[in-house]
PDB file of C-alpha atoms in Angstrom:
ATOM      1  CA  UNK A  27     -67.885  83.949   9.819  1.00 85.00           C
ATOM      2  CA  UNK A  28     -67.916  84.031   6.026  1.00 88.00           C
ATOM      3  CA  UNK A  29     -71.890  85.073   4.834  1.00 93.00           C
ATOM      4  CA  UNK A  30     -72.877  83.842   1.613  1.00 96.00           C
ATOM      5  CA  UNK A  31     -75.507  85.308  -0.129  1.00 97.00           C
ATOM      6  CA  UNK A  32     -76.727  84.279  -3.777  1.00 98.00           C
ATOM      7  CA  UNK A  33     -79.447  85.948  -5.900  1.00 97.00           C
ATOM      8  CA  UNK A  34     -82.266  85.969  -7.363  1.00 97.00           C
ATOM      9  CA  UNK A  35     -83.596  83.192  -4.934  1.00 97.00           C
ATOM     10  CA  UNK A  36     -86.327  81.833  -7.381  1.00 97.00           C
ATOM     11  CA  UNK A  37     -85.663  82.131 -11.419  1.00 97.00           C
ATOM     12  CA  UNK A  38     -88.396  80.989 -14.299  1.00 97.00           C
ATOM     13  CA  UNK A  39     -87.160  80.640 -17.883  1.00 96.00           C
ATOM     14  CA  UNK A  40     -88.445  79.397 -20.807  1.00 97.00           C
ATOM     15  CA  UNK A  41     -86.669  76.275 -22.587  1.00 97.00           C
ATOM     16  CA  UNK A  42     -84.019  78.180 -24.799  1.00 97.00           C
ATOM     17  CA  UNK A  43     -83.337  81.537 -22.518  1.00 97.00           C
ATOM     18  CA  UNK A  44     -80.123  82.627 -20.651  1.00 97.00           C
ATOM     19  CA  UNK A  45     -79.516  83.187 -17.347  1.00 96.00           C
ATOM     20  CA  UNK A  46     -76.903  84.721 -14.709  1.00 97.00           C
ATOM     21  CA  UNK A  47     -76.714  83.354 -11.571  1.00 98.00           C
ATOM     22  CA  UNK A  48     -74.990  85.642  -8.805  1.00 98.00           C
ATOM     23  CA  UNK A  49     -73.102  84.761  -5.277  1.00 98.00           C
ATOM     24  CA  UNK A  50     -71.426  87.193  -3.202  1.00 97.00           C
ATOM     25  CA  UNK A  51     -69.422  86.790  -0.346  1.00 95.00           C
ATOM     26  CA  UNK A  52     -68.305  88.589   2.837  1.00 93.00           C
ATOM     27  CA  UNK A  53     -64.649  87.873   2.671  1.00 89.00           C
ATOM     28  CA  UNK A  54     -61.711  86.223   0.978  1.00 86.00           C
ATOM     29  CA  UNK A  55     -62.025  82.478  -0.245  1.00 83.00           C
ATOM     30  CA  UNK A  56     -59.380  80.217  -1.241  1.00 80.00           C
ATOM     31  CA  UNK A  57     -62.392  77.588  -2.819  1.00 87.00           C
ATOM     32  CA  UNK A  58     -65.261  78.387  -4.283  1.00 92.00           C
ATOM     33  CA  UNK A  59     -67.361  76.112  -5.786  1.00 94.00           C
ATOM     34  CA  UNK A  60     -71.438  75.694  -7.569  1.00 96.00           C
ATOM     35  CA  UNK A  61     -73.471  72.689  -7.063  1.00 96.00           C
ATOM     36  CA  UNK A  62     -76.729  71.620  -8.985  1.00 97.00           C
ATOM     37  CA  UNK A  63     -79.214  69.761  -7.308  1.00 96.00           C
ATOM     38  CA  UNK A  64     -81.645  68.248  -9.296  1.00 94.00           C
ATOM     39  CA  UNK A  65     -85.418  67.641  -8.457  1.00 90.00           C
ATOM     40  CA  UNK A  66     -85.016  64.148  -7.355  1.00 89.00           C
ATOM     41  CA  UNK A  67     -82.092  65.544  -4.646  1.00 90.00           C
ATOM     42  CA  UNK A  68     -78.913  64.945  -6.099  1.00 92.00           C
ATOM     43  CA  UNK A  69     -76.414  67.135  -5.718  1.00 94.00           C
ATOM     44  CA  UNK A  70     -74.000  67.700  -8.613  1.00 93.00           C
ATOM     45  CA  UNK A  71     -70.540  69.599  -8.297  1.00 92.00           C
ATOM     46  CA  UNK A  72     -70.604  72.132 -11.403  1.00 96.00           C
ATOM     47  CA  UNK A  73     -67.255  74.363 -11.174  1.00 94.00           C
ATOM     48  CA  UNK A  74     -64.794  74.496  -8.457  1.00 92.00           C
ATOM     49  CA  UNK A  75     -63.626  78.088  -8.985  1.00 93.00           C
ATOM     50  CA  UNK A  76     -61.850  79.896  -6.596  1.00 90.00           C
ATOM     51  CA  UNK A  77     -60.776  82.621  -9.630  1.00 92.00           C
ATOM     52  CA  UNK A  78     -61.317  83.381 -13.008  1.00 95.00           C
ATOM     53  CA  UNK A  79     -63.598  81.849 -15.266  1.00 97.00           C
ATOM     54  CA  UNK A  80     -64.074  78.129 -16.424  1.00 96.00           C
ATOM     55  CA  UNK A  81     -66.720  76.582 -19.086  1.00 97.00           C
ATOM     56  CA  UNK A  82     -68.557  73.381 -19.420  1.00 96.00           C
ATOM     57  CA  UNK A  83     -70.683  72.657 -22.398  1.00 97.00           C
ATOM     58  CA  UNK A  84     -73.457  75.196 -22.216  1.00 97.00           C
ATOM     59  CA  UNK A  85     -72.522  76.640 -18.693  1.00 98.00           C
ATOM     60  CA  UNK A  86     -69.944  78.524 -17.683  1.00 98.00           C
ATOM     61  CA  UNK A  87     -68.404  80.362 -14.278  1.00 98.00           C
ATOM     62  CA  UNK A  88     -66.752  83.778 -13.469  1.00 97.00           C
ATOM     63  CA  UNK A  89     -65.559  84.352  -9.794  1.00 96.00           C
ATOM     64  CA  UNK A  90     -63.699  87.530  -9.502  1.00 96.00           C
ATOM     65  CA  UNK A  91     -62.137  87.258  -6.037  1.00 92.00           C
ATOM     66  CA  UNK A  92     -61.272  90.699  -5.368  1.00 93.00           C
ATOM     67  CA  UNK A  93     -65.045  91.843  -5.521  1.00 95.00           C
ATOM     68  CA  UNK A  94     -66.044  88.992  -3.747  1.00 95.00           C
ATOM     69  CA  UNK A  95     -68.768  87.771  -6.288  1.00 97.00           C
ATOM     70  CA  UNK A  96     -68.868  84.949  -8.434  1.00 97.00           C
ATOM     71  CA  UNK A  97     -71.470  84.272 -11.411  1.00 98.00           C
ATOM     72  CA  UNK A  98     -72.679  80.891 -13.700  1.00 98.00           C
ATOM     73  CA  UNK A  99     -74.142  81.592 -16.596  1.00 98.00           C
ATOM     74  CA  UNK A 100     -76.748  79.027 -18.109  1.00 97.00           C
ATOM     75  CA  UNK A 101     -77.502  79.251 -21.814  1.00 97.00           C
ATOM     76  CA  UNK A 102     -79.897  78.124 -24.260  1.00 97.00           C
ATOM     77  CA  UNK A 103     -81.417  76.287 -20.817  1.00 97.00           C
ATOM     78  CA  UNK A 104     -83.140  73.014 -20.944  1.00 96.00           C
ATOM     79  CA  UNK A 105     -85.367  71.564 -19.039  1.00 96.00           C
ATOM     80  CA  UNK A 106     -83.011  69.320 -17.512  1.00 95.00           C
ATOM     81  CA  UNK A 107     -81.317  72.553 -16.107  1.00 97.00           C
ATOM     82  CA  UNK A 108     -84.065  72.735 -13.585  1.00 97.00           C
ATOM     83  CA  UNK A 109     -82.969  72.269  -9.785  1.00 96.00           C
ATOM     84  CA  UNK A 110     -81.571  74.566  -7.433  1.00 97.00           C
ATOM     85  CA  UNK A 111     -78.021  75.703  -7.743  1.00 98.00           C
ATOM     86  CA  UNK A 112     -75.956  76.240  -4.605  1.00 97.00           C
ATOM     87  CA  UNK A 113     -72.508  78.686  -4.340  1.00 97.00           C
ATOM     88  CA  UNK A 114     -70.637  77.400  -1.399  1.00 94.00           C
ATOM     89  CA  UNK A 115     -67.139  78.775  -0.154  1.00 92.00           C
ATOM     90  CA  UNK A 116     -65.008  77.186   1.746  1.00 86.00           C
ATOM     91  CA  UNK A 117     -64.323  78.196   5.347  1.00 75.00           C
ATOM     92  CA  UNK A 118     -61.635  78.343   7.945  1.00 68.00           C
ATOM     93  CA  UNK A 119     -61.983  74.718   8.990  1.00 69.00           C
ATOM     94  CA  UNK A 120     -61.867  73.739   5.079  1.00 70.00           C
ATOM     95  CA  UNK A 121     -66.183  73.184   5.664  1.00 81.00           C
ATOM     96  CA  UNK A 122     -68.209  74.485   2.961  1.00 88.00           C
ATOM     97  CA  UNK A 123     -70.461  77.591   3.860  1.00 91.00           C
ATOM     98  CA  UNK A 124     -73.268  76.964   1.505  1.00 95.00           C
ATOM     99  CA  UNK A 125     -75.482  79.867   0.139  1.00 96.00           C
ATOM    100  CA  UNK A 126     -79.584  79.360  -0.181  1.00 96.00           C
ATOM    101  CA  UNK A 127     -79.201  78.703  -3.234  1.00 97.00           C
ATOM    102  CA  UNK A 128     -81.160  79.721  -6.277  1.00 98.00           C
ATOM    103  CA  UNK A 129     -84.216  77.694  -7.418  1.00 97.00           C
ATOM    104  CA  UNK A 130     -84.491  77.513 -11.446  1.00 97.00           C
ATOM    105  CA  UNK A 131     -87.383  76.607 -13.151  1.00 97.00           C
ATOM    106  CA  UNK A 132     -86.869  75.756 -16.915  1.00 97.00           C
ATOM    107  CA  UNK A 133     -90.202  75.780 -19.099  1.00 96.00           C
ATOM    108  CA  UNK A 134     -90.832  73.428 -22.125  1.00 94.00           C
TER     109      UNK A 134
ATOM    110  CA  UNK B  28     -70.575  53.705 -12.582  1.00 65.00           C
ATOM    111  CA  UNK B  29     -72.273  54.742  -9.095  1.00 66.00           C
ATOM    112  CA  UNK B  30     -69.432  56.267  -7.384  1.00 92.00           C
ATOM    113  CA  UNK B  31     -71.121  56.826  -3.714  1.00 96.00           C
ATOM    114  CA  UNK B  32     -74.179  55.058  -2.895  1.00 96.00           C
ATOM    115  CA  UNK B  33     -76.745  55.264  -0.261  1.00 96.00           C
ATOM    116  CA  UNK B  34     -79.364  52.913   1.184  1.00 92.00           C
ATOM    117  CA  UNK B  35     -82.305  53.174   1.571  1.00 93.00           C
ATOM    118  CA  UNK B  36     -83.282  55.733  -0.963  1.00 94.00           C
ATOM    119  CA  UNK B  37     -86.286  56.093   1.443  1.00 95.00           C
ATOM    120  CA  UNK B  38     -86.936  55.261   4.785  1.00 96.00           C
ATOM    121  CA  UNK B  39     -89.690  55.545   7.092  1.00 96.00           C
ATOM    122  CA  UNK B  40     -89.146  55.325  11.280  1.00 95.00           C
ATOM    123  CA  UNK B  41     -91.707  55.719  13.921  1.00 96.00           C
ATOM    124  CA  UNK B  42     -91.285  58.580  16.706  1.00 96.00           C
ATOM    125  CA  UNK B  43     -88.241  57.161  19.036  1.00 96.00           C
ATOM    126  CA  UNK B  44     -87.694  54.018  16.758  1.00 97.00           C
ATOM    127  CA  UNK B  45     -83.699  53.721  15.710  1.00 96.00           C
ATOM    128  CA  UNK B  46     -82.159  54.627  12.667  1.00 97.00           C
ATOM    129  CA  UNK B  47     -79.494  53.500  10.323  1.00 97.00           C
ATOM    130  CA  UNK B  48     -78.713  55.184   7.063  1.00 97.00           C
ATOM    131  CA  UNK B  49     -75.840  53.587   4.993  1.00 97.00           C
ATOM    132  CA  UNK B  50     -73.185  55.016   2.569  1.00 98.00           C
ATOM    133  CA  UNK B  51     -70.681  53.579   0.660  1.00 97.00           C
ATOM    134  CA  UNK B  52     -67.935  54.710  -2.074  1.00 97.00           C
ATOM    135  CA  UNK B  53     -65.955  53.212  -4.702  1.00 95.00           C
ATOM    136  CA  UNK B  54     -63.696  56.155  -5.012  1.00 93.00           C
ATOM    137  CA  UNK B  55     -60.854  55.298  -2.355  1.00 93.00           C
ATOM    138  CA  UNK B  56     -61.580  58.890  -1.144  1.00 94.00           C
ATOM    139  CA  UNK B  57     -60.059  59.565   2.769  1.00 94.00           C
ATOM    140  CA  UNK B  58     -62.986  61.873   4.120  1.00 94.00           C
ATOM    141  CA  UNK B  59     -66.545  61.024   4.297  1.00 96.00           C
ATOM    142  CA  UNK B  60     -69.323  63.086   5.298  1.00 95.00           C
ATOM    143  CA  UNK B  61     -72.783  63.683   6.867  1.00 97.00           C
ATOM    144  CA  UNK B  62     -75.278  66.502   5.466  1.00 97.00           C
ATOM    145  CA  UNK B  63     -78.683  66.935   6.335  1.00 97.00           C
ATOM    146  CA  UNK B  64     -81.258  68.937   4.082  1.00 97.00           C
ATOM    147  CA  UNK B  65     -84.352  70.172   5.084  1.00 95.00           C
ATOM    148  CA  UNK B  66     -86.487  71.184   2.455  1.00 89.00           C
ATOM    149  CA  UNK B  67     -85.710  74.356   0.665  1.00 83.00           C
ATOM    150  CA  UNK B  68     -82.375  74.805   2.797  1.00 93.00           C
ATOM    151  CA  UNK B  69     -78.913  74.100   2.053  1.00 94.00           C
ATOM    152  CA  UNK B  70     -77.201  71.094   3.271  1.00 95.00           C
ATOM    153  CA  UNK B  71     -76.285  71.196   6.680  1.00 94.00           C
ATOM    154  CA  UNK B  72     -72.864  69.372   7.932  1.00 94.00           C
ATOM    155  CA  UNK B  73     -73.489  66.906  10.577  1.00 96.00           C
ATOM    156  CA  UNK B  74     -69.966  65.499  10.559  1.00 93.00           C
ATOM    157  CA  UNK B  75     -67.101  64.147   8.809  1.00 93.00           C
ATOM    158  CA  UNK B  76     -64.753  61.148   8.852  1.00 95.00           C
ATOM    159  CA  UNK B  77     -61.262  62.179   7.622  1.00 93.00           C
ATOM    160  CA  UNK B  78     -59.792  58.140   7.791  1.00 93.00           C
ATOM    161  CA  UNK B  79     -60.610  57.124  10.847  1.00 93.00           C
ATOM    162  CA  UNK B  80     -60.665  60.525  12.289  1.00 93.00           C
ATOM    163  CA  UNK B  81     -64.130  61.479  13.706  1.00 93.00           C
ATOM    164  CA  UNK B  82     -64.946  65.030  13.494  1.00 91.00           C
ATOM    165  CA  UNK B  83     -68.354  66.535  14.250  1.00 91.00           C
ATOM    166  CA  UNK B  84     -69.675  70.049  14.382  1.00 90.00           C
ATOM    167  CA  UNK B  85     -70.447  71.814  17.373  1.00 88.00           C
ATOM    168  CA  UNK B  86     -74.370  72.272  16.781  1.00 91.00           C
ATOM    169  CA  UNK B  87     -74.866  68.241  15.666  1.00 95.00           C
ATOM    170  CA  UNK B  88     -77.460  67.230  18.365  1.00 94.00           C
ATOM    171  CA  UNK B  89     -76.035  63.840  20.431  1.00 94.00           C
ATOM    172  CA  UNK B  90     -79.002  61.778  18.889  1.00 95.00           C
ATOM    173  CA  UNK B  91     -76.991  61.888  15.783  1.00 97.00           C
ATOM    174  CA  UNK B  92     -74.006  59.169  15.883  1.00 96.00           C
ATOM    175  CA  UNK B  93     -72.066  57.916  13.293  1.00 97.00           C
ATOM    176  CA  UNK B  94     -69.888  54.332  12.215  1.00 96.00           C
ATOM    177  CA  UNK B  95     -66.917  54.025   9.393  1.00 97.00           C
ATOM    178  CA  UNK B  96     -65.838  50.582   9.631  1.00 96.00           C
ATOM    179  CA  UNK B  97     -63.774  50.888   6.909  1.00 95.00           C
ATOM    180  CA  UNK B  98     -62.338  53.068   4.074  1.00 95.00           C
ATOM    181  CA  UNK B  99     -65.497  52.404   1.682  1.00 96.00           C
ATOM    182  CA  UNK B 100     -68.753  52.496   4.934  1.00 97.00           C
ATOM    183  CA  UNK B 101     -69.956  55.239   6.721  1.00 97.00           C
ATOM    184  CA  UNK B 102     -73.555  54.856   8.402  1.00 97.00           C
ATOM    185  CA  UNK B 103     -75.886  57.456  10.131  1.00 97.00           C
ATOM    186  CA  UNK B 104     -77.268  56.199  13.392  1.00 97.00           C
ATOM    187  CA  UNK B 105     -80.412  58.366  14.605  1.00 97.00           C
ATOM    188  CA  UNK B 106     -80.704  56.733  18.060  1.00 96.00           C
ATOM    189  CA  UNK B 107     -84.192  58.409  18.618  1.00 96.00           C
ATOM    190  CA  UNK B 108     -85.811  60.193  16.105  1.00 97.00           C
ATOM    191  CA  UNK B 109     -88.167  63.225  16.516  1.00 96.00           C
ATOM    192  CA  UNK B 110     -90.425  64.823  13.849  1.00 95.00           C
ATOM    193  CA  UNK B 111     -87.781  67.487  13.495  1.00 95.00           C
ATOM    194  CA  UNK B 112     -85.699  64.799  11.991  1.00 97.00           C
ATOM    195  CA  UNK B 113     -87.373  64.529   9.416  1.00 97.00           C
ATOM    196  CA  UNK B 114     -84.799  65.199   5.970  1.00 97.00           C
ATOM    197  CA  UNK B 115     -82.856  64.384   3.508  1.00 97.00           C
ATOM    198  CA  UNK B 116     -79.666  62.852   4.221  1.00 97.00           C
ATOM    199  CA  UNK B 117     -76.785  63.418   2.161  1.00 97.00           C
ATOM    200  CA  UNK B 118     -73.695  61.502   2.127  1.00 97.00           C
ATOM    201  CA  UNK B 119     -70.262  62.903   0.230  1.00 95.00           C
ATOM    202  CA  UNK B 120     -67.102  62.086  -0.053  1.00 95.00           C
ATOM    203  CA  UNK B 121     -63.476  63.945  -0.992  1.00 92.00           C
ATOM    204  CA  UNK B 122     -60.037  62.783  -1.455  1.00 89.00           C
ATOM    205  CA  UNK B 123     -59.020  65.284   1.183  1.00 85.00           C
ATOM    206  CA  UNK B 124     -60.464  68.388   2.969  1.00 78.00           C
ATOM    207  CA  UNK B 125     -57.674  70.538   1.232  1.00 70.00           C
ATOM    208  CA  UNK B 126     -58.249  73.449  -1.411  1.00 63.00           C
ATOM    209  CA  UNK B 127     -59.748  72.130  -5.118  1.00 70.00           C
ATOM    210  CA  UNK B 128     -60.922  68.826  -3.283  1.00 79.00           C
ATOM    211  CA  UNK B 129     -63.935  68.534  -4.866  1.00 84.00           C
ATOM    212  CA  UNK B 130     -67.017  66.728  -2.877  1.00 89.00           C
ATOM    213  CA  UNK B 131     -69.312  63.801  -4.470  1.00 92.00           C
ATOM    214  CA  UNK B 132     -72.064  62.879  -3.182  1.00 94.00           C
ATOM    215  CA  UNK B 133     -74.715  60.415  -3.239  1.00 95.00           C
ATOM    216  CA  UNK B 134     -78.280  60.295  -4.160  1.00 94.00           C
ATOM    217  CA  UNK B 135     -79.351  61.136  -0.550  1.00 95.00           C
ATOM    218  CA  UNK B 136     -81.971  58.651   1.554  1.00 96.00           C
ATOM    219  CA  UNK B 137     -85.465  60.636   2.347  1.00 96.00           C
ATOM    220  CA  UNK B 138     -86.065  59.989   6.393  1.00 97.00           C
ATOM    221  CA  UNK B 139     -89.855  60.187   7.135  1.00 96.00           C
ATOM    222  CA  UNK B 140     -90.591  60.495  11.106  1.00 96.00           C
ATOM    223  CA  UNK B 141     -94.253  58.805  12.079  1.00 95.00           C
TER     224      UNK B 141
END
């Protein structure tokens, strides 16, 4: 089956700082999609991006399909960016394969 | 505004003692699902309701049931719950299970096991 892998697994910033968020995956998608979960568990559907890039406010996503990577870039982060953000890809039953997921840690 | 609700936001069950965990939605949407979370770990599917359509994944142990009375209800019944069942439970829902149908999902209900 599809492997999802996203990196770096743990990520401290201070308030202000950018940051690139990376998931790769083992073989062609037809959905891929990033998820914020905040600290109090809820989950949050960011970008459902399959291809090419999309932007929302201060974030913004890149998946370039033929590499088999996709990237979200935070900037000038706030503390409310703090959670863990999940890459998951859709698989051949239409479930979501779900990376680890990186944990971010924004600093006042 | 809450689009898919759960209840309880927390619930606590003694070793063995049945469990219900409720979700609703306001959004119309045909497929509802199941996730558990353990901590630090991705969501896990447990199953999913597209309409009336019951579909559960292979690994989902049999002490995991679950109801959808209607379009807007899905509950969670833990029929005998073990200290390994101990997670967050996340319901979600999605128009369909097609490409670009996004999921939503709720706030989750925190299961403590005694």
């Amino acid at each position: 089956g599809i492997q999802v892998e996203q990196s770096p697994p743990d990520l401290i910033l201070q308030e202000g700082a950018n940051s690139t968020l990376r998931c790769n995956f083992s073989d062609s998608v037809n959905n891929l999609q990033w998820f914020h979960q905040n600290p109090w568990g809820q989950l949050i559907n960011l970008f459902y991006i399959p291809s090419g890039t999309k932007q929302n406010g201060r974030l913004s996503a890149t998946t370039v399909a033929t590499e088999r990577y996709s990237l979200l870039y935070i900037s000038s982060s706030q503390t409310t960016d703090s959670g863990v953000y999940f890459c998951a890809v859709e698989g051949g039953n239409y479930q979501l394969i779900w990376g680890a997921g990186t944990k971010l840690i924004i600093k006042p | 505004d809450a689009m898919v609700i759960q209840n309880p936001r927390y619930q606590v069950t003694q070793f063995g003692k049945p469990v219900t965990l409720s979700c609703s939605q306001t959004l119309n949407h045909n497929v509802m699902y199941w996730y558990q979370q353990k901590s630090s770990q991705a969501p896990k599917l447990l199953f999913h309701y597209y309409d009336k359509d019951f579909n559960n994944e292979a690994d989902t142990p049999d002490n995991f049931q679950s109801r959808r009375p209607n379009t807007s209800f899905c509950f969670l019944d833990i029929r005998s719950p073990g200290l390994g069942d101990a997670a967050m439970y996340l319901c979600a829902t999605s128009r369909g299970v097609g490409l670009g149908d996004t999921q939503y999902f709720g706030p989750g209900t925190r299961l403590t096991v005694l």
